[in-house]
Coordinates of C-alpha atoms in Angstrom, one line a residue:
Chain V
M1 CA 6.8 11.7 84.7
A2 CA 4.9 14.5 86.4
T3 CA 1.5 15.4 85.0
E4 CA 1.4 19.1 84.3
Y5 CA -1.7 21.0 84.9
D6 CA -3.0 24.2 83.2
Q7 CA -2.9 26.3 86.4
S8 CA -5.4 28.9 85.0
Q9 CA -8.2 26.4 85.2
P10 CA -8.8 24.1 88.2
P11 CA -8.4 20.4 87.3
T12 CA -11.4 18.1 87.4
L13 CA -11.3 16.7 90.9
F14 CA -13.2 13.8 92.5
E15 CA -13.7 12.8 96.1
A16 CA -12.8 9.1 96.1
T17 CA -12.1 6.1 98.3
I18 CA -9.0 4.4 97.2
S19 CA -8.3 0.8 98.2
I20 CA -4.6 -0.1 97.9
P21 CA -2.9 -3.5 98.4
R22 CA -0.2 -3.0 101.0
E23 CA 2.5 -4.0 98.6
A24 CA 1.4 -1.3 96.1
R25 CA 1.7 1.6 98.6
R26 CA 5.1 2.8 97.3
R27 CA 3.8 3.0 93.8
I28 CA 0.7 4.9 94.9
Q29 CA 2.9 7.4 96.8
T30 CA 4.2 8.6 93.5
L31 CA 0.7 9.6 92.2
H32 CA -1.1 12.9 92.9
I33 CA -3.7 11.9 95.4
D34 CA -4.6 14.5 98.0
V35 CA -5.2 12.5 101.2
L36 CA -7.9 13.9 103.4
P37 CA -7.1 14.3 107.1
E38 CA -8.6 11.0 108.3
P39 CA -6.8 8.0 109.6
E40 CA -6.1 5.2 107.2
R41 CA -8.2 2.1 107.6
I42 CA -7.0 -1.4 106.9
E43 CA -9.5 -4.0 105.7
D44 CA -8.5 -7.5 104.4
D45 CA -4.9 -6.4 103.8
Q46 CA -6.1 -3.4 101.8
I47 CA -5.3 0.2 102.9
L48 CA -8.4 2.4 102.5
I49 CA -7.7 6.1 101.9
H50 CA -10.3 8.9 101.5
A51 CA -8.7 11.4 99.1
I52 CA -9.2 14.0 96.4
V53 CA -8.2 12.6 93.1
P54 CA -7.6 14.6 89.8
L55 CA -9.4 13.0 86.8
D56 CA -6.1 12.3 85.0
Q57 CA -4.8 10.3 87.9
I58 CA -7.5 7.7 88.0
V59 CA -6.1 5.5 85.3
A60 CA -2.7 5.7 86.8
L61 CA -4.1 4.6 90.2
V62 CA -5.8 1.6 88.7
D63 CA -2.7 0.7 86.7
A64 CA -0.7 0.9 90.0
G65 CA -3.1 -1.7 91.5
A66 CA -5.6 0.5 93.4
R67 CA -9.3 0.1 93.3
V68 CA -10.9 3.6 93.0
T69 CA -14.4 4.4 94.1
L70 CA -15.4 7.8 92.9
R71 CA -17.8 9.4 95.4
R72 CA -18.6 12.7 93.8
L73 CA -17.3 15.5 91.5
I74 CA -15.9 18.4 93.5
D75 CA -17.2 21.9 92.6
P76 CA -14.0 24.0 92.4
E77 CA -15.8 27.3 92.6
M78 CA -16.2 29.2 95.9
P79 CA -19.8 30.2 96.5
S80 CA -19.8 34.0 96.7
D81 CA -22.0 34.0 99.8
L82 CA -19.1 32.4 101.8
I83 CA -16.8 35.4 101.0
R84 CA -16.9 38.3 103.3
P85 CA -17.3 41.7 101.6
E86 CA -14.2 43.8 102.1
D87 CA -16.1 46.7 103.5
E88 CA -17.1 44.6 106.6
V89 CA -13.7 45.1 108.2
A90 CA -15.0 48.1 110.1
D91 CA -18.0 46.2 111.5
R92 CA -15.7 43.5 112.8
L93 CA -13.5 46.0 114.7
R94 CA -16.4 48.1 116.0
P95 CA -16.3 46.5 119.6
L96 CA -12.8 47.8 119.9
E97 CA -13.5 51.4 118.8
P98 CA -14.2 52.8 122.3
F99 CA -10.8 51.6 123.5
R100 CA -8.6 53.0 120.8
E101 CA -5.4 54.5 122.1
D102 CA -4.9 56.6 119.1
R103 CA -8.1 58.4 119.5
P104 CA -7.6 62.1 120.3
E105 CA -8.6 63.0 123.8
G106 CA -12.3 64.0 124.1
A107 CA -13.1 62.5 120.6
E108 CA -16.4 60.7 120.4
Chain F
M1 CA -18.1 34.4 106.0
Y2 CA -14.5 34.0 105.1
T3 CA -12.2 36.9 104.8
R4 CA -9.9 37.7 101.9
S5 CA -6.1 38.0 102.5
G6 CA -6.0 41.7 102.0
S7 CA -8.6 42.3 104.7
I8 CA -6.9 40.1 107.2
E9 CA -3.7 42.1 106.6
N10 CA -5.7 45.3 107.0
I11 CA -7.0 44.2 110.3
N12 CA -3.5 43.5 111.6
Q13 CA -2.5 46.9 110.5
I14 CA -5.4 48.6 112.1
L15 CA -5.1 46.8 115.4
A16 CA -1.4 47.8 115.7
T17 CA -2.4 51.4 114.9
W18 CA -5.2 51.5 117.5
F19 CA -3.3 49.8 120.3
P20 CA 0.4 50.7 120.0
S21 CA 1.1 50.1 123.7
M22 CA -0.2 46.5 123.5
I23 CA 0.3 45.4 119.9
D24 CA 3.4 45.2 117.7
R25 CA 2.9 44.3 114.0
I26 CA 5.9 42.2 112.9
I27 CA 6.3 42.6 109.2
L28 CA 7.6 39.3 107.8
E29 CA 8.9 38.3 104.3
D30 CA 6.4 38.9 101.5
S31 CA 4.7 35.8 100.1
R32 CA 5.9 34.3 96.8
G33 CA 3.3 36.3 95.1
G34 CA 4.4 39.6 96.7
R35 CA 1.6 39.9 99.3
T36 CA 2.4 41.4 102.7
I37 CA 2.5 39.0 105.6
S38 CA 2.5 40.1 109.2
A39 CA 2.2 38.7 112.7
L40 CA 0.9 40.4 115.8
R41 CA 2.7 40.4 119.1
I42 CA 0.2 41.1 121.8
S43 CA 1.5 41.9 125.3
A44 CA -0.5 43.9 127.8
G45 CA 0.9 45.3 131.0
D46 CA 4.5 46.1 131.8
A47 CA 6.0 42.7 132.7
S48 CA 9.1 41.8 130.8
D49 CA 10.9 38.5 130.0
R50 CA 7.7 36.8 129.0
H51 CA 7.1 33.4 127.5
G52 CA 5.7 33.5 124.0
V53 CA 2.8 31.5 122.6
L54 CA 2.5 31.4 118.8
F55 CA -0.6 30.6 116.8
V56 CA -0.3 30.1 113.1
G57 CA -3.3 29.9 110.7
G58 CA -3.9 29.4 107.0
T59 CA -0.8 27.3 106.3
H60 CA -3.0 25.2 104.0
A61 CA -4.9 27.6 101.7
R62 CA -8.2 25.8 101.6
E63 CA -8.7 25.5 105.3
L64 CA -10.4 28.9 105.3
L65 CA -11.8 29.0 108.8
N66 CA -8.6 29.2 110.8
P67 CA -7.3 32.6 109.8
D68 CA -10.8 34.0 110.5
L69 CA -11.0 32.4 113.9
L70 CA -7.5 33.7 114.8
V71 CA -8.6 37.2 113.9
D72 CA -11.8 36.8 115.9
M73 CA -9.9 35.4 118.9
T74 CA -7.5 38.4 118.8
I75 CA -10.5 40.8 118.8
G76 CA -12.3 38.7 121.5
L77 CA -9.3 38.7 123.8
L78 CA -8.8 42.4 123.4
V79 CA -12.4 43.2 124.0
S80 CA -12.5 41.0 127.1
Y81 CA -9.3 42.5 128.5
L82 CA -10.2 46.1 127.8
N83 CA -13.7 45.7 129.1
G84 CA -12.7 43.6 132.1
S85 CA -15.4 41.2 131.0
D86 CA -15.5 37.4 130.7
Y87 CA -14.7 35.8 127.4
V88 CA -17.8 33.7 126.7
L89 CA -17.5 30.9 124.1
G90 CA -20.7 28.9 124.1
G91 CA -20.9 27.0 127.3
R92 CA -17.3 27.8 128.3
V93 CA -16.7 31.0 130.2
W94 CA -13.1 32.2 130.4
S95 CA -13.1 34.6 133.3
A96 CA -11.9 38.2 133.0
N97 CA -9.2 37.4 135.5
T98 CA -7.9 34.5 133.3
V99 CA -7.9 36.7 130.3
R100 CA -6.0 39.4 132.2
I101 CA -3.4 36.9 133.4
V102 CA -2.7 35.5 129.9
M103 CA -2.6 39.0 128.4
E104 CA -0.3 40.4 131.1
T105 CA 2.1 37.5 131.5
L106 CA 2.5 36.1 127.9
D107 CA 3.6 37.4 124.6
I108 CA 0.9 36.2 122.3
F109 CA 2.1 35.9 118.7
I110 CA -0.6 35.5 116.0
L111 CA 0.3 34.8 112.4
P112 CA -3.3 34.5 111.2
N113 CA -2.7 34.0 107.5
A114 CA 0.6 32.3 106.7
N115 CA -0.2 31.6 103.0
P116 CA -2.1 34.6 101.6
D117 CA -1.4 33.7 97.9
G118 CA -2.9 30.2 98.3
R119 CA -6.0 31.7 100.1
E120 CA -6.7 34.1 97.2
Y121 CA -6.3 31.2 94.7
V122 CA -8.9 29.3 96.7
F123 CA -11.3 32.2 96.5
D124 CA -10.7 32.9 92.8
V125 CA -9.9 29.7 91.0
N126 CA -9.8 26.4 92.9
R127 CA -11.4 26.0 96.4
M128 CA -9.5 22.8 97.1
W129 CA -6.0 24.4 96.7
R130 CA -3.7 23.5 99.5
K131 CA -0.2 24.7 98.8
N132 CA 1.4 28.2 98.3
R133 CA 1.7 29.5 94.8
A134 CA 5.5 29.1 94.2
P135 CA 6.5 28.4 90.6
N136 CA 8.4 25.2 90.4
A137 CA 11.4 25.1 88.1
G138 CA 11.0 22.7 85.1
T139 CA 7.3 22.2 85.5
A140 CA 4.1 24.0 85.0
C141 CA 2.9 22.6 88.4
V142 CA 2.7 25.3 91.0
G143 CA 3.1 25.3 94.8
V144 CA 4.8 23.8 97.8
D145 CA 3.0 22.2 100.7
L146 CA 4.2 24.6 103.5
N147 CA 3.5 22.0 106.1
R148 CA 6.1 19.7 104.5
N149 CA 8.8 22.4 103.9
F150 CA 10.2 22.5 107.4
E151 CA 13.6 21.1 108.3
L152 CA 12.9 18.0 110.4
L153 CA 13.2 15.0 108.1
W154 CA 12.7 17.3 105.2
G155 CA 12.7 15.4 101.9
V156 CA 11.7 12.0 103.4
E157 CA 8.7 10.7 101.5
T158 CA 5.6 9.2 103.0
V159 CA 2.1 8.6 101.7
A160 CA 1.4 12.2 102.7
T161 CA 4.8 13.8 101.7
S162 CA 6.0 13.9 98.1
S163 CA 9.0 14.9 96.0
D164 CA 6.7 15.5 93.0
P165 CA 6.0 19.2 92.3
C166 CA 2.6 18.3 91.0
S167 CA 1.6 16.6 94.2
A168 CA -0.6 18.5 96.8
V169 CA 2.0 17.4 99.4
Y170 CA 5.1 18.5 97.5
F171 CA 7.9 19.2 100.1
G172 CA 9.6 21.9 97.9
P173 CA 13.1 22.1 96.4
S174 CA 14.8 22.5 99.8
A175 CA 13.9 22.9 103.5
F176 CA 12.7 26.5 104.1
S177 CA 12.7 27.2 100.4
E178 CA 9.5 29.3 100.9
P179 CA 9.2 32.7 102.4
E180 CA 6.0 31.5 104.1
T181 CA 7.9 28.8 106.1
R182 CA 10.9 31.1 106.8
N183 CA 8.4 33.5 108.4
V184 CA 7.4 30.9 111.0
K185 CA 11.1 30.0 111.6
R186 CA 11.9 33.7 112.1
L187 CA 9.2 34.0 114.8
L188 CA 10.7 30.9 116.5
D189 CA 14.3 32.2 116.1
D190 CA 13.6 35.8 117.2
F191 CA 11.2 35.4 120.1
D192 CA 11.0 33.3 123.3
V193 CA 8.2 31.1 122.1
E194 CA 7.4 28.2 124.4
C195 CA 4.1 27.0 123.1
M196 CA 2.7 26.9 119.6
V197 CA -0.4 25.7 117.8
D198 CA -0.5 25.4 114.0
V199 CA -4.2 25.5 113.3
H200 CA -5.5 23.2 110.5
S201 CA -8.7 21.6 109.4
Y202 CA -10.4 19.1 109.8
S203 CA -10.9 16.0 112.0
E204 CA -11.4 17.3 115.5
L205 CA -7.9 16.4 116.6
I206 CA -5.3 17.9 118.8
L207 CA -2.0 16.4 117.5
H208 CA 1.3 16.5 119.2
P209 CA 4.8 15.1 118.3
W210 CA 5.7 12.9 116.7
G211 CA 4.3 12.9 113.2
H212 CA 6.9 10.7 111.4
A213 CA 7.0 7.7 113.7
P214 CA 5.2 6.2 116.7
N215 CA 6.4 7.5 120.1
Q216 CA 8.5 5.5 122.5
T217 CA 9.7 6.7 125.9
T218 CA 12.3 4.1 126.8
D219 CA 15.2 4.2 124.4
P220 CA 16.8 7.7 124.1
S221 CA 19.3 6.4 121.6
Q222 CA 16.5 6.0 119.0
Q223 CA 16.0 9.6 118.3
F224 CA 16.3 11.6 115.1
S225 CA 19.3 13.5 116.3
S226 CA 21.3 10.3 117.1
T227 CA 20.0 8.0 114.3
D228 CA 21.6 7.9 110.9
M229 CA 18.8 8.9 108.7
S230 CA 20.9 9.7 105.7
G231 CA 19.6 6.6 103.9
W232 CA 16.0 7.5 104.5
D233 CA 14.5 8.6 101.3
S234 CA 11.1 7.3 102.2
L235 CA 9.2 6.3 105.4
P236 CA 6.8 3.5 104.5
A237 CA 4.4 2.6 107.3
D238 CA 5.5 -1.0 107.3
A239 CA 9.2 -0.4 107.7
P240 CA 11.7 0.0 109.3
G241 CA 10.1 -0.5 112.7
Y242 CA 11.6 2.7 113.9
E243 CA 10.0 4.5 116.9
E244 CA 11.0 8.0 117.9
Y245 CA 12.0 8.8 121.5
I246 CA 10.2 11.4 123.5
T247 CA 10.9 12.0 127.2
P248 CA 8.1 10.6 129.4
L249 CA 7.6 14.0 131.0
D250 CA 7.2 15.8 127.7
L251 CA 4.8 13.2 126.5
E252 CA 2.8 13.6 129.7
R253 CA 2.8 17.4 129.3
F254 CA 1.6 17.2 125.7
E255 CA -1.2 14.8 126.9
K256 CA -2.1 17.0 129.9
V257 CA -2.0 20.3 128.0
G258 CA -3.7 18.8 125.0
G259 CA -6.3 17.1 127.3
A260 CA -7.1 20.4 129.0
A261 CA -7.6 22.0 125.6
A262 CA -9.9 19.2 124.6
E263 CA -11.9 19.7 127.8
A264 CA -12.2 23.5 127.1
I265 CA -13.4 22.6 123.6
K266 CA -16.0 20.1 124.9
D267 CA -17.3 22.7 127.3
V268 CA -18.4 24.9 124.4
R269 CA -21.1 22.5 123.1
G270 CA -20.1 19.0 123.9
R271 CA -18.0 18.0 120.8
V272 CA -15.0 15.8 121.6
Y273 CA -11.6 16.5 120.1
V274 CA -9.1 13.6 120.4
V275 CA -5.6 14.2 121.7
Q276 CA -3.1 12.0 119.8
P277 CA 0.4 11.9 118.3
G278 CA 0.5 13.2 114.7
T279 CA 1.5 9.8 113.3
D280 CA -1.8 8.3 114.3
L281 CA -3.5 10.5 111.6
Y282 CA -0.9 9.7 108.9
R283 CA 2.9 9.8 108.8
T284 CA 4.3 13.1 107.8
T285 CA 7.7 14.7 107.6
G286 CA 8.8 18.4 107.4
T287 CA 5.9 19.6 109.4
T288 CA 5.6 22.9 111.3
S289 CA 4.9 21.6 114.7
D290 CA 7.3 18.7 114.7
Y291 CA 10.0 21.0 113.6
A292 CA 9.2 23.5 116.3
Y293 CA 9.4 20.8 119.0
S294 CA 12.5 19.2 117.5
R295 CA 14.6 22.4 117.6
H296 CA 15.7 22.0 121.2
I297 CA 16.9 18.4 120.5
A298 CA 18.8 19.4 117.4
D299 CA 20.3 22.4 119.2
P300 CA 20.3 22.3 123.0
D301 CA 20.8 26.1 123.1
L302 CA 17.3 26.6 121.7
R303 CA 14.2 26.8 123.9
K304 CA 11.9 23.8 123.9
V305 CA 8.6 24.6 122.1
Y306 CA 5.6 22.6 123.1
A307 CA 4.0 22.5 119.6
F308 CA 0.6 21.2 118.7
T309 CA -1.5 21.0 115.5
F310 CA -5.2 21.5 115.9
E311 CA -7.5 20.0 113.2
T312 CA -10.6 22.1 113.6
G313 CA -14.1 20.9 112.6
Y314 CA -15.4 17.6 111.4
W315 CA -16.4 15.7 108.3
Q316 CA -19.5 17.5 106.9
G317 CA -20.3 15.1 104.1
T318 CA -18.2 16.7 101.4
A319 CA -14.6 17.8 101.2
E320 CA -15.6 21.3 100.3
E321 CA -17.8 21.8 103.4
S322 CA -15.4 20.0 105.7
F323 CA -12.6 22.4 104.8
Q324 CA -15.0 25.4 104.5
P325 CA -17.9 24.7 106.8
P326 CA -21.1 26.6 106.0
F327 CA -22.3 29.3 108.4
P328 CA -23.5 29.5 111.1
E329 CA -21.9 26.1 111.8
A330 CA -18.5 27.6 111.0
D331 CA -18.9 30.1 113.9
R332 CA -19.6 27.3 116.3
I333 CA -16.5 25.4 115.2
A334 CA -14.5 28.6 115.6
E335 CA -15.8 29.1 119.1
E336 CA -14.8 25.5 120.1
A337 CA -11.3 25.9 118.6
T338 CA -10.9 29.3 120.2
S339 CA -11.7 27.9 123.6
G340 CA -9.0 25.2 123.0
L341 CA -6.5 27.9 122.0
V342 CA -7.3 30.0 125.1
S343 CA -6.7 26.8 127.2
I344 CA -3.3 26.5 125.5
L345 CA -2.5 30.1 126.5
H346 CA -3.6 29.4 130.1
S347 CA -1.5 26.2 130.3
C348 CA 1.6 28.1 129.0
V349 CA 1.6 30.8 131.7
C350 CA 4.6 30.2 133.9
A351 CA 3.2 29.6 137.4
I352 CA 6.2 31.2 139.2
H353 CA 6.1 34.2 137.0
L354 CA 2.4 34.6 137.8
I355 CA 2.9 34.4 141.5
G356 CA 6.0 36.6 141.2
L357 CA 3.9 39.3 139.5
D358 CA 1.7 39.4 142.5
L359 CA 4.7 39.6 144.8
F360 CA 6.9 42.1 142.9
G361 CA 4.5 43.9 140.6
D362 CA 5.0 44.3 136.9
G363 CA 8.6 45.4 137.2
E364 CA 11.5 42.9 136.7
D365 CA 12.6 41.5 139.9
E366 CA 16.1 40.1 140.7
T367 CA 14.6 37.0 142.5
L368 CA 12.7 35.9 139.4
M369 CA 15.7 36.7 137.2
A370 CA 17.9 34.6 139.5
M371 CA 15.4 31.8 139.4
R372 CA 15.2 31.9 135.7
A373 CA 19.0 31.9 135.4
I374 CA 19.1 28.7 137.5
R375 CA 16.6 27.1 135.2
D376 CA 18.0 28.4 131.9
E377 CA 21.8 28.4 132.6
H378 CA 22.4 25.7 135.2
L379 CA 19.6 23.1 135.3
I380 CA 19.5 22.9 131.5
Q381 CA 23.1 21.6 131.4
T382 CA 22.2 18.0 132.6
G383 CA 19.4 15.5 132.2
A384 CA 18.9 15.5 136.0
G385 CA 18.7 19.3 136.0
Q386 CA 16.2 19.3 133.2
A387 CA 14.1 16.8 135.1
W388 CA 13.7 19.3 138.0
T389 CA 12.4 21.9 135.5
E390 CA 10.1 19.3 134.0
M391 CA 8.8 18.4 137.4
L392 CA 7.6 22.0 137.8
D393 CA 6.3 22.1 134.2
R394 CA 4.1 19.0 134.8
H395 CA 2.4 20.8 137.6
S396 CA 2.1 24.1 135.8
A397 CA -1.6 23.9 135.0
E398 CA -2.5 23.0 138.6
L399 CA -0.2 25.7 140.1
I400 CA -1.8 28.3 137.8
R401 CA -5.3 27.2 138.8
L402 CA -4.3 27.3 142.5
A403 CA -2.5 30.6 142.2
T404 CA -5.6 32.2 140.6
A405 CA -8.3 30.6 142.7
D406 CA -6.8 30.0 146.1
E407 CA -5.6 33.1 147.9
G408 CA -4.0 31.2 150.7
F409 CA -2.0 29.0 148.3
R410 CA -0.9 32.0 146.3
S411 CA 0.2 33.9 149.5
I412 CA 2.3 30.9 150.8
A413 CA 3.7 30.3 147.3
G414 CA 4.7 34.0 147.2
E415 CA 6.4 33.8 150.5
L416 CA 8.3 30.7 149.3
I417 CA 9.5 32.6 146.2
A418 CA 10.6 35.6 148.3
L419 CA 12.4 33.3 150.7
T420 CA 14.1 31.6 147.8
G421 CA 15.4 35.0 146.8
T422 CA 16.8 35.5 150.3
V423 CA 18.6 32.2 150.1
L424 CA 20.0 33.0 146.7
R425 CA 21.3 36.3 147.9
S426 CA 22.9 34.8 151.0
K427 CA 24.5 32.1 148.9
V428 CA 24.0 29.5 151.7
V429 CA 21.0 27.4 152.6
D430 CA 21.3 27.9 156.4
S431 CA 19.2 25.9 158.9
E432 CA 17.0 28.9 159.7
H433 CA 16.0 29.5 156.0
S434 CA 15.8 25.8 155.4
G435 CA 13.4 25.4 158.3
E436 CA 11.2 28.2 157.0
V437 CA 11.2 26.8 153.5
R438 CA 10.1 23.4 154.9
Q439 CA 7.4 25.1 156.9
L440 CA 6.0 26.8 153.8
L441 CA 6.2 23.6 151.8
G442 CA 4.4 21.8 154.6
A443 CA 1.6 24.4 154.5
L444 CA 1.3 24.0 150.7
E445 CA 1.1 20.2 151.2
T446 CA -2.0 20.6 153.3
S447 CA -3.8 22.6 150.6
D448 CA -6.4 21.1 148.4
I449 CA -4.0 19.8 145.8
S450 CA -3.5 16.7 143.7
N451 CA -1.7 13.7 145.1
E452 CA 0.9 14.0 142.4
L453 CA 1.7 17.6 143.4
R454 CA 1.7 16.7 147.1
A455 CA 4.2 13.9 146.4
D456 CA 6.5 16.2 144.6
L457 CA 6.2 18.9 147.3
R458 CA 7.1 16.2 149.7
R459 CA 10.3 15.4 147.7
L460 CA 11.3 19.1 147.7
H461 CA 10.6 19.1 151.5
L462 CA 12.9 16.2 152.0
L463 CA 15.6 17.6 149.7
T464 CA 15.6 20.9 151.5
R465 CA 16.3 19.1 154.7
Q466 CA 19.1 17.1 153.2
L467 CA 20.7 20.2 151.6
Q468 CA 20.8 22.5 154.6
E469 CA 24.1 24.1 155.6
R470 CA 25.3 23.9 152.0
S471 CA 26.3 26.6 149.6
V472 CA 23.9 27.5 146.8
D473 CA 26.6 26.3 144.3
E474 CA 26.7 22.9 146.1
V475 CA 22.9 22.7 146.0
L476 CA 22.9 23.4 142.2
G477 CA 25.6 20.7 141.8
V478 CA 23.3 18.2 143.5
L479 CA 20.3 19.2 141.5
K480 CA 22.3 18.7 138.3
R481 CA 23.4 15.2 139.4
V482 CA 20.3 13.8 141.2
R483 CA 16.9 13.5 139.5
P484 CA 13.8 14.4 141.5
H485 CA 12.5 10.9 141.2
G486 CA 15.8 9.2 141.9
R487 CA 15.9 6.9 144.9
G488 CA 18.3 7.3 147.8
S489 CA 19.6 10.3 149.7
V490 CA 21.7 13.2 148.6
P491 CA 25.4 12.3 148.8
G492 CA 26.9 13.5 152.1
S493 CA 23.5 14.4 153.5
K494 CA 23.2 14.6 157.3
H495 CA 19.5 13.8 156.9
P496 CA 19.1 10.7 154.8
E497 CA 15.8 9.9 153.0
G498 CA 13.1 8.8 155.3
E499 CA 14.2 11.0 158.2
S500 CA 11.4 13.5 158.0
G501 CA 12.0 16.9 159.6
S502 CA 8.4 18.0 159.5

């Protein structure tokens, strides 16, 4: 049964390392883990995956035979200093201004 | 800083308005949320019948850097081209001449922000959002993973592909169910795209096919198009021992072109990107780049697309900063990736087209058209014929380097193309022309070239001798039957292998 999220609020997410016995892989595939783009590692017949895991999936993962090591809570909010102000578009295009084909002849 | 979807679209619109002779804005289907999506087609100069190179960014919403780096690359290439100045990316300098060549011989398609709804959701609600924002029937869970929604092995589950609408890797209700994926398909359908990069983050990887199974080059029967996959509802890593066929020459080209891109990235500031098949990261199905490459296998009438996935940037200690690197480090990562993308452009220039431009100017020439017809209409019909095209492809990067850096080589190669035109028009390889071709090939062999290229020129040299006094149709028949690296002489030849005429 799919877990349904309230889409107006971000779910509580953790960065986690998940250790899965090989035979449990298929069960784990049905859960909502968001695998990070790193190669899987295999140690002692366990598959190690670095993933983002919603809070409500942790119990399901453990029930499915996984060992879950929570690394940290993810901050869902985007820091405003990473977002480019919309009025900076003109600055970005300034190096191309002198070459505009649509500029009327003789225009500065 | 990272740019909002509306501003990216504004930039596309402004660039097309400012440079109407060079840039077409291709308006695609609106996103699920009704946002405008467009791609740019950049083609300077007057040359026609160009190969296309397609760059896609922002497929995964949270990978914020890639749409911005594609916008900055577009501006950087234009500034360099219009100024006639080098394109400097850290320690890597792409010469003004190289920029001119790629701008004047290729159609460069840039779809910078394939998933604008997802990007906005990242800015406003959840910075780890990956999918688009499609409502899913019967559930409150939103979104389809666009990089699982393409047709190749669509619907086959893996640890990184899911049928569950609440999963971050949900493959959607059907292949191409999403306007955002149909947009990429449309660009591949409507234009002559030969190379492609879907730009993702992170891991410092250059991925090439296949993503669903390990590669093998020995058993052509084990290929998705000839394997019954109807029973495949999942693709666990420990079963069924399936390995996907890829031709040795394609694999070599992926490794060479990818390797050149990795070198270009390393030159920026020393960081090393690894070139590997997608499956070495994790097994996936329904991905953009595997679909793009698979198209010519599923339908031989379609052009082969050499499709890569870049994974830009590296683990920064947290998932947030790995997907959205802080500045100014993000700018350095963008420079590296851009250098890799320019290398892909450079590798995808057709060497013959480039030499032909020098020979015939920008206008369309009947010799180049006739040579392209041989490739696209005759050689494509058989495996042996395709192997001749692939032989040229594998030397493409070296031929482009020689054609741009070695005036002597370029001049002789130009004479050779012109002479080929004469032979095609006369319909017969007479002994006089055959002798001239061999002389020119001999001159190229003495240039400063790799041993591999020298060996293949030698093969052409020998073949030319074996095929003299035959009609062009007969020669084409031989090329379609006899592979370049096959042993033995051409049937009926008066000059068997080993009897050198030089």
